[in-house]
Structure formats: structure tokens, C-alpha cells
Amino acid sequence: MRQSPTLPLYYRFTDGLHSLRMLPARIDEANNFYQYLGRHYVRNDRDDGLPRFTHLTCLDYTFSQTGVCPICTYAALVRREHGAAQARRFEPAQRTLVNVVDMQNTPPQGVQIAELVPSVMSAMLQYIDADCPSAILSPKMGRVLDITRRRRNDEILSLTYEVSISEPQASIDLSKLMRYRHNLRNEIVQNSEGEYARALEFLIEHSGLSTKEKPPEPPLILTPDEITERLSSRRKLVL
């Protein structure tokens, strides 16, 4: 069993049923099989040659910090002056990265990274708490995470997810795919000071909201060692 060279790095969720098996952590990830990630999605309405849409790593959510991410800091100002509803457009999308194998492919094509929304991650952790972790994460006998995505009125904001755990239809040993697990920490990329400043400018311009207080300064760039230290302290569950 080998990794397909044409398999995309990220698993793409579409409407309907998805049957995935999750893999345990790599040795160099301190036994953590998942990685928190916050992203700010930014729309650029200017005709300035820059990308129309982009995303930036949310430093507060990803590293479990407060007052580090300039966009989250500005969101707090907006919440104080304009209310929670207006501040939501500045808040990050919360995701959790995990290594998965798509079990709807026969045979499995390899390991991908899946971005789980909070409701899916919470449901999965409840199953892990109620069952032996190895029953979920074992490459030899792990159970299948069935995720069904639905939407109402064809709107992206109306997406809902249903989660259940099932036994695999056949005993498929994924041990030979373990060496293809992705280092989830490598997916945490800190953007430059200029990118954060420009993104905040776009968000303020697009929202039409201003605050009495001056927008925060761009964050200091973390060193690789600082990123590793903060990611390690961010983890809550160790398996």
C-alpha cells in the first residue's frame, strides 16, 4: 500500500457522506494526533493586483494567546463599540487538522490532511472519551468516522455536520501508510507583518466599521522555536 502521487494534500469535504479513518500522531509531534488552526479569511475589493481572497493564520486561536493577533484585537474593539454581531466578521474560522485516510476509495489512496470544524472535532473527542482511543486511531483495526455534510437553501453558512462511528466493512490494515503521515505543525505558517496590516485594512474597509481606538500594530514575527513552543502549550489532549 503506497501513497498515490496525485492525491491532493488536503481532503475536500463536499455535501454528502464521508468515511474517514484517522491516524495517530507522528513521533515528532509529542503524541498529539491533531493540530488547532485558526484562519482569518480576507476579501480584497480593490483593483490593486493583489489576490481577491486570501487567508491568514489567527495567532490568538492557533497559539491560545490573547492580544497577539491584530485582527482579533480589532474584533474586540468592534465588539465593545458596535456589538457582537458586527464583530463576527473579524473572528477566525476555527479548524482542527488531522491525518486521515479516505475509506470510500478502494483500495485507500493514501494520507491526507482534513480540516475539521469544531462540531465534528467535539463529537469525535466524545467518542474517544467514551471508547478506547486505540479503537479510533489504530492503523490496524481503527473504526471509521462517518461525517455527513448537509446544507439548507444552497447557502455555505447553513452547513451542518452529522458524525457517527462505524466498524469498517473489511479489516484494512493502514500500517504501511503510517510513514506518509503529514507533519501538521508544518501547516502552521505565520504571515508577514505587512500581510496582517494589509488584511486588517481590507477588513475595516469592507465592513465599513471604524473604532475610536487606533487599530493595533502588526504582530512581531515568531521564530520557529517560539512557534513550536506555543503550539505545544496549545494542545489539550494527549494520546
CSV table of C-alpha atoms in Angstrom, one decimal:
chain,number,residue,atom,x,y,z
A,1,MET,CA,0.0,0.0,0.0
A,2,ARG,CA,1.6,3.3,-1.2
A,3,GLN,CA,0.7,6.9,-1.3
A,4,SER,CA,-0.7,8.0,-4.6
A,5,PRO,CA,1.4,10.7,-6.2
A,6,THR,CA,-1.7,12.5,-7.5
A,7,LEU,CA,-3.5,12.6,-4.2
A,8,PRO,CA,-4.2,16.2,-3.0
A,9,LEU,CA,-2.6,17.2,0.3
A,10,TYR,CA,-5.9,18.4,1.8
A,11,TYR,CA,-9.1,16.3,1.9
A,12,ARG,CA,-12.0,18.2,0.4
A,13,PHE,CA,-15.4,18.0,2.2
A,14,THR,CA,-18.4,18.2,-0.1
A,15,ASP,CA,-22.1,17.7,0.6
A,16,GLY,CA,-22.9,14.1,1.5
A,17,LEU,CA,-21.3,11.2,3.4
A,18,HIS,CA,-17.5,11.0,4.1
A,19,SER,CA,-16.0,7.9,5.6
A,20,LEU,CA,-12.6,8.6,7.1
A,21,ARG,CA,-10.1,6.8,9.3
A,22,MET,CA,-7.8,8.9,11.4
A,23,LEU,CA,-4.2,8.0,12.1
A,24,PRO,CA,-2.2,8.5,15.4
A,25,ALA,CA,0.4,11.2,15.8
A,26,ARG,CA,3.9,11.1,14.4
A,27,ILE,CA,6.7,10.5,16.9
A,28,ASP,CA,8.0,14.1,16.4
A,29,GLU,CA,4.6,15.6,17.3
A,30,ALA,CA,4.7,14.7,21.0
A,31,ASN,CA,1.9,12.1,20.7
A,32,ASN,CA,-0.7,14.6,19.6
A,33,PHE,CA,-2.7,13.5,16.6
A,34,TYR,CA,-4.3,16.8,15.9
A,35,GLN,CA,-3.4,20.5,15.5
A,36,TYR,CA,-5.6,23.5,16.2
A,37,LEU,CA,-5.6,26.2,13.5
A,38,GLY,CA,-7.5,29.5,13.2
A,39,ARG,CA,-7.8,31.3,9.9
A,40,HIS,CA,-9.0,34.8,9.0
A,41,TYR,CA,-10.5,34.9,5.6
A,42,VAL,CA,-10.0,38.3,3.9
A,43,ARG,CA,-11.7,39.8,0.8
A,44,ASN,CA,-9.9,42.5,-1.2
A,45,ASP,CA,-12.3,44.8,-3.0
A,46,ARG,CA,-9.5,46.9,-4.5
A,47,ASP,CA,-8.2,46.7,-8.1
A,48,ASP,CA,-4.6,46.7,-7.0
A,49,GLY,CA,-3.3,43.4,-8.5
A,50,LEU,CA,-3.3,41.6,-5.1
A,51,PRO,CA,-5.3,38.4,-4.7
A,52,ARG,CA,-9.1,38.9,-4.4
A,53,PHE,CA,-9.3,36.4,-1.5
A,54,THR,CA,-6.7,35.2,1.0
A,55,HIS,CA,-6.4,33.8,4.5
A,56,LEU,CA,-4.1,34.4,7.4
A,57,THR,CA,-3.2,32.4,10.4
A,58,CYS,CA,-5.0,33.6,13.5
A,59,LEU,CA,-2.3,33.9,16.1
A,60,ASP,CA,-4.7,34.1,19.1
A,61,TYR,CA,-6.7,30.9,18.4
A,62,THR,CA,-3.8,28.8,16.9
A,63,PHE,CA,-1.4,29.5,19.8
A,64,SER,CA,-4.1,30.1,22.5
A,65,GLN,CA,-2.9,33.6,23.1
A,66,THR,CA,-4.7,36.8,23.8
A,67,GLY,CA,-3.9,40.2,22.2
A,68,VAL,CA,-1.3,38.7,19.8
A,69,CYS,CA,-3.4,38.6,16.6
A,70,PRO,CA,-4.1,42.2,15.4
A,71,ILE,CA,-7.4,41.1,13.7
A,72,CYS,CA,-8.7,39.6,16.9
A,73,THR,CA,-7.6,42.6,18.8
A,74,TYR,CA,-9.6,44.8,16.5
A,75,ALA,CA,-12.5,42.5,16.7
A,76,ALA,CA,-12.6,43.1,20.5
A,77,LEU,CA,-12.7,46.8,19.8
A,78,VAL,CA,-15.6,46.4,17.4
A,79,ARG,CA,-17.4,44.2,19.8
A,80,ARG,CA,-17.1,46.8,22.5
A,81,GLU,CA,-18.3,49.7,20.3
A,82,HIS,CA,-20.6,48.1,17.8
A,83,GLY,CA,-21.7,44.8,19.4
A,84,ALA,CA,-21.0,41.1,19.0
A,85,ALA,CA,-22.9,40.7,15.7
A,86,GLN,CA,-20.7,43.2,13.9
A,87,ALA,CA,-17.5,41.7,15.4
A,88,ARG,CA,-18.2,38.2,14.0
A,89,ARG,CA,-16.9,39.2,10.5
A,90,PHE,CA,-13.4,39.7,12.1
A,91,GLU,CA,-13.4,36.4,14.0
A,92,PRO,CA,-11.4,33.5,12.8
A,93,ALA,CA,-12.7,30.2,11.3
A,94,GLN,CA,-11.7,27.6,13.9
A,95,ARG,CA,-10.4,24.3,12.4
A,96,THR,CA,-8.5,21.2,13.7
A,97,LEU,CA,-6.1,19.4,11.4
A,98,VAL,CA,-5.8,15.6,11.4
A,99,ASN,CA,-4.3,12.9,9.3
A,100,VAL,CA,-7.0,10.9,7.6
A,101,VAL,CA,-7.4,8.1,5.0
A,102,ASP,CA,-10.5,8.2,2.8
A,103,MET,CA,-12.1,4.8,3.2
A,104,GLN,CA,-14.5,5.3,0.3
A,105,ASN,CA,-11.6,4.7,-2.0
A,106,THR,CA,-10.8,1.0,-2.6
A,107,PRO,CA,-8.0,0.5,-2.0
A,108,PRO,CA,-7.1,3.6,0.0
A,109,GLN,CA,-5.1,6.1,-2.0
A,110,GLY,CA,-3.0,7.5,0.9
A,111,VAL,CA,-2.9,10.0,3.7
A,112,GLN,CA,-4.4,13.5,3.5
A,113,ILE,CA,-5.0,16.4,5.9
A,114,ALA,CA,-8.6,17.1,6.9
A,115,GLU,CA,-9.8,20.3,8.4
A,116,LEU,CA,-12.5,19.5,10.9
A,117,VAL,CA,-15.0,22.2,12.1
A,118,PRO,CA,-15.5,22.5,15.8
A,119,SER,CA,-18.7,20.4,15.9
A,120,VAL,CA,-17.1,17.5,14.2
A,121,MET,CA,-14.0,17.6,16.4
A,122,SER,CA,-16.1,17.9,19.5
A,123,ALA,CA,-18.2,14.8,18.5
A,124,MET,CA,-15.0,12.9,17.7
A,125,LEU,CA,-13.5,13.6,21.1
A,126,GLN,CA,-16.6,12.4,22.8
A,127,TYR,CA,-16.3,9.1,21.0
A,128,ILE,CA,-12.7,8.9,22.1
A,129,ASP,CA,-13.6,9.7,25.7
A,130,ALA,CA,-16.3,7.0,25.7
A,131,ASP,CA,-14.1,4.4,24.0
A,132,CYS,CA,-10.5,3.3,23.9
A,133,PRO,CA,-8.5,5.8,21.9
A,134,SER,CA,-6.8,2.9,20.0
A,135,ALA,CA,-10.2,1.8,18.7
A,136,ILE,CA,-10.4,5.1,16.8
A,137,LEU,CA,-6.8,5.7,15.9
A,138,SER,CA,-5.3,2.2,15.4
A,139,PRO,CA,-3.9,1.8,11.9
A,140,LYS,CA,-4.7,-1.9,12.0
A,141,MET,CA,-8.2,-2.0,13.5
A,142,GLY,CA,-9.4,1.6,13.7
A,143,ARG,CA,-13.0,2.4,13.4
A,144,VAL,CA,-14.4,4.7,10.7
A,145,LEU,CA,-15.5,8.3,11.3
A,146,ASP,CA,-18.7,8.9,9.2
A,147,ILE,CA,-19.3,12.6,8.6
A,148,THR,CA,-22.4,13.7,6.7
A,149,ARG,CA,-22.4,17.3,5.4
A,150,ARG,CA,-25.7,19.0,4.6
A,151,ARG,CA,-26.8,22.5,3.7
A,152,ARG,CA,-30.0,24.4,3.6
A,153,ASN,CA,-31.0,26.7,0.7
A,154,ASP,CA,-27.7,26.2,-1.0
A,155,GLU,CA,-26.0,28.6,1.4
A,156,ILE,CA,-22.5,28.0,2.6
A,157,LEU,CA,-23.4,29.5,6.0
A,158,SER,CA,-26.2,26.9,6.5
A,159,LEU,CA,-23.8,23.9,6.5
A,160,THR,CA,-24.5,21.2,9.2
A,161,TYR,CA,-22.5,18.1,10.1
A,162,GLU,CA,-23.6,14.8,11.5
A,163,VAL,CA,-21.0,12.5,13.0
A,164,SER,CA,-21.1,8.8,13.8
A,165,ILE,CA,-18.6,5.9,14.3
A,166,SER,CA,-18.9,2.7,12.4
A,167,GLU,CA,-17.0,-0.6,12.1
A,168,PRO,CA,-15.0,-0.9,8.8
A,169,GLN,CA,-16.7,-3.2,6.3
A,170,ALA,CA,-13.5,-5.1,5.9
A,171,SER,CA,-10.4,-5.2,8.1
A,172,ILE,CA,-7.9,-2.9,6.2
A,173,ASP,CA,-4.5,-2.5,7.8
A,174,LEU,CA,-3.2,1.0,7.2
A,175,SER,CA,0.2,0.4,8.8
A,176,LYS,CA,2.0,0.8,5.5
A,177,LEU,CA,0.6,4.2,5.1
A,178,MET,CA,1.9,5.4,8.5
A,179,ARG,CA,5.1,6.7,7.0
A,180,TYR,CA,3.1,9.1,4.8
A,181,ARG,CA,1.5,11.0,7.7
A,182,HIS,CA,2.0,14.7,7.4
A,183,ASN,CA,3.7,16.9,10.0
A,184,LEU,CA,0.7,19.0,11.0
A,185,ARG,CA,2.9,21.6,12.6
A,186,ASN,CA,4.4,22.4,9.2
A,187,GLU,CA,0.9,23.6,8.1
A,188,ILE,CA,1.1,26.5,10.7
A,189,VAL,CA,2.5,29.4,8.7
A,190,GLN,CA,2.8,32.8,10.2
A,191,ASN,CA,2.2,35.6,7.7
A,192,SER,CA,4.3,38.7,7.5
A,193,GLU,CA,3.7,41.9,9.4
A,194,GLY,CA,2.8,43.6,6.1
A,195,GLU,CA,0.2,40.9,5.3
A,196,TYR,CA,-1.5,41.3,8.7
A,197,ALA,CA,-1.6,45.1,8.3
A,198,ARG,CA,-3.0,44.9,4.8
A,199,ALA,CA,-5.6,42.3,5.7
A,200,LEU,CA,-6.8,44.4,8.7
A,201,GLU,CA,-7.0,47.4,6.4
A,202,PHE,CA,-9.1,45.4,3.9
A,203,LEU,CA,-11.4,44.1,6.6
A,204,ILE,CA,-12.0,47.5,8.0
A,205,GLU,CA,-12.7,48.9,4.5
A,206,HIS,CA,-15.0,46.1,3.6
A,207,SER,CA,-17.0,46.2,6.8
A,208,GLY,CA,-17.4,50.0,6.9
A,209,LEU,CA,-16.7,49.9,10.6
A,210,SER,CA,-14.3,52.1,12.5
A,211,THR,CA,-13.4,52.4,16.2
A,212,LYS,CA,-12.4,55.3,18.4
A,213,GLU,CA,-9.3,53.5,19.4
A,214,LYS,CA,-6.4,53.2,16.9
A,215,PRO,CA,-6.1,49.8,15.1
A,216,PRO,CA,-3.4,47.6,16.7
A,217,GLU,CA,0.1,47.3,15.3
A,218,PRO,CA,1.1,44.2,13.3
A,219,PRO,CA,2.4,41.4,15.4
A,220,LEU,CA,6.0,40.5,16.0
A,221,ILE,CA,7.2,37.6,13.9
A,222,LEU,CA,7.8,34.5,15.9
A,223,THR,CA,10.9,32.4,15.5
A,224,PRO,CA,10.4,28.6,14.6
A,225,ASP,CA,11.3,27.7,18.1
A,226,GLU,CA,8.7,30.1,19.5
A,227,ILE,CA,6.1,28.7,17.2
A,228,THR,CA,6.9,25.1,18.3
A,229,GLU,CA,6.8,26.1,22.0
A,230,ARG,CA,3.4,27.8,21.6
A,231,LEU,CA,1.9,25.0,19.6
A,232,SER,CA,3.0,22.5,22.2
A,233,SER,CA,1.4,24.5,25.0
A,234,ARG,CA,-1.8,24.9,22.9
A,235,ARG,CA,-2.6,21.2,22.9
A,236,LYS,CA,-5.1,19.9,25.4
A,237,LEU,CA,-5.5,16.2,24.7
A,238,VAL,CA,-2.5,13.8,24.6
A,239,LEU,CA,-3.0,10.3,23.3
